[in-house]
């Protein structure tokens, strides 16, 4: 079972394994059609496509009408139905990939763990690593039988905006923001209506989890990177702009052998929807 990362060569060796489902998670926050268009041109053989906006996210407003962020979690029942449509069973090894260093694939990795499925890994180095070895690509869309994955107890933790707000006073948890440093400081904000960060949060840009070739740093290096920020993973909260790249930091922590941190799913986009919540700018 692969539960964090899988190499291109490992995946290639299992490409025809009936107990394997590969999911293409390519996406572009500025061009929402780009991922599906890229998949149509060519993808790893047998891969199905996951759209971040529809399959991997839920309604932006909750039952109470409150904004939940740009990419709120899907309803668990809807997610289970999607996973079944992709042919996923309780015993399926899932591999997620994208063309962005795991930026979007890590979201599916986390979501599967959220519904209690541990056998999910991200393709290390993504599509670039696969193509660098001239491994099989196709434009054919695979026919998938319906799977029978069942919902089980979550393997991950979440916190709410209220939890994060209460933490500003208590400081019991360490909040880590995965956005780029300039957005964290409140500069060059082009996605959300307000720039800045949650008071007391610390910055760990998700791209710093990667080597120059797009593969994740090794466990020892990631642990050394995170140790000054996260003294106790069980008391840490990962957030970002909308709950997507925070999952990249959660994956990196797992690779580093530092599991247990929680996700704030609504993240900055939900946080600033309520003008009464405090905002900090600068480093």
PDB file of N, CA and C in Angstrom, residues 25-27 29 49-58 71 104 107 244:
ATOM      1  N   UNK A  25      -5.682  15.080 -11.773  1.00  0.00           N
ATOM      2  CA  UNK A  25      -6.218  16.217 -11.013  1.00  0.00           C
ATOM      3  C   UNK A  25      -5.731  17.559 -11.557  1.00  0.00           C
ATOM      4  N   UNK A  26      -5.323  17.606 -12.810  1.00  0.00           N
ATOM      5  CA  UNK A  26      -4.811  18.861 -13.348  1.00  0.00           C
ATOM      6  C   UNK A  26      -5.865  19.977 -13.278  1.00  0.00           C
ATOM      7  N   UNK A  27      -5.396  21.192 -13.030  1.00  0.00           N
ATOM      8  CA  UNK A  27      -6.301  22.317 -12.873  1.00  0.00           C
ATOM      9  C   UNK A  27      -5.522  23.618 -13.046  1.00  0.00           C
ATOM     10  N   UNK A  29      -6.254  27.632 -11.637  1.00  0.00           N
ATOM     11  CA  UNK A  29      -7.168  28.523 -10.917  1.00  0.00           C
ATOM     12  C   UNK A  29      -7.606  29.709 -11.766  1.00  0.00           C
ATOM     13  N   UNK A  49     -10.575  11.559 -14.852  1.00  0.00           N
ATOM     14  CA  UNK A  49     -10.334  12.976 -14.586  1.00  0.00           C
ATOM     15  C   UNK A  49     -11.149  13.458 -13.402  1.00  0.00           C
ATOM     16  N   UNK A  50     -10.516  14.257 -12.528  1.00  0.00           N
ATOM     17  CA  UNK A  50     -11.187  14.852 -11.377  1.00  0.00           C
ATOM     18  C   UNK A  50     -11.156  16.367 -11.515  1.00  0.00           C
ATOM     19  N   UNK A  51     -12.317  16.984 -11.559  1.00  0.00           N
ATOM     20  CA  UNK A  51     -12.397  18.435 -11.645  1.00  0.00           C
ATOM     21  C   UNK A  51     -12.420  19.027 -10.238  1.00  0.00           C
ATOM     22  N   UNK A  52     -11.481  19.916  -9.951  1.00  0.00           N
ATOM     23  CA  UNK A  52     -11.394  20.503  -8.616  1.00  0.00           C
ATOM     24  C   UNK A  52     -12.679  21.233  -8.243  1.00  0.00           C
ATOM     25  N   UNK A  53     -13.245  21.961  -9.186  1.00  0.00           N
ATOM     26  CA  UNK A  53     -14.383  22.817  -8.883  1.00  0.00           C
ATOM     27  C   UNK A  53     -15.664  22.039  -8.601  1.00  0.00           C
ATOM     28  N   UNK A  54     -15.792  20.854  -9.170  1.00  0.00           N
ATOM     29  CA  UNK A  54     -17.040  20.099  -9.025  1.00  0.00           C
ATOM     30  C   UNK A  54     -16.852  18.806  -8.234  1.00  0.00           C
ATOM     31  N   UNK A  55     -15.908  17.963  -8.642  1.00  0.00           N
ATOM     32  CA  UNK A  55     -15.735  16.665  -7.972  1.00  0.00           C
ATOM     33  C   UNK A  55     -15.049  16.786  -6.619  1.00  0.00           C
ATOM     34  N   UNK A  56     -14.101  17.711  -6.492  1.00  0.00           N
ATOM     35  CA  UNK A  56     -13.280  17.790  -5.287  1.00  0.00           C
ATOM     36  C   UNK A  56     -13.663  18.959  -4.387  1.00  0.00           C
ATOM     37  N   UNK A  57     -14.754  19.649  -4.711  1.00  0.00           N
ATOM     38  CA  UNK A  57     -15.234  20.761  -3.893  1.00  0.00           C
ATOM     39  C   UNK A  57     -16.746  20.691  -3.795  1.00  0.00           C
ATOM     40  N   UNK A  58     -17.282  21.355  -2.785  1.00  0.00           N
ATOM     41  CA  UNK A  58     -18.718  21.389  -2.581  1.00  0.00           C
ATOM     42  C   UNK A  58     -19.300  22.764  -2.827  1.00  0.00           C
ATOM     43  N   UNK A  71     -13.212  26.823  -2.280  1.00  0.00           N
ATOM     44  CA  UNK A  71     -13.202  25.374  -2.541  1.00  0.00           C
ATOM     45  C   UNK A  71     -13.562  24.611  -1.272  1.00  0.00           C
ATOM     46  N   UNK A 104      -2.700  20.110  -6.721  1.00  0.00           N
ATOM     47  CA  UNK A 104      -4.108  19.716  -6.727  1.00  0.00           C
ATOM     48  C   UNK A 104      -4.289  18.239  -6.382  1.00  0.00           C
ATOM     49  N   UNK A 107      -4.989  17.445  -2.792  1.00  0.00           N
ATOM     50  CA  UNK A 107      -6.371  17.637  -2.327  1.00  0.00           C
ATOM     51  C   UNK A 107      -7.123  16.311  -2.352  1.00  0.00           C
ATOM     52  N   UNK A 244      -6.854  24.080  -0.466  1.00  0.00           N
ATOM     53  CA  UNK A 244      -6.291  23.157  -1.458  1.00  0.00           C
ATOM     54  C   UNK A 244      -4.799  22.947  -1.220  1.00  0.00           C
TER      55      UNK A 244
END
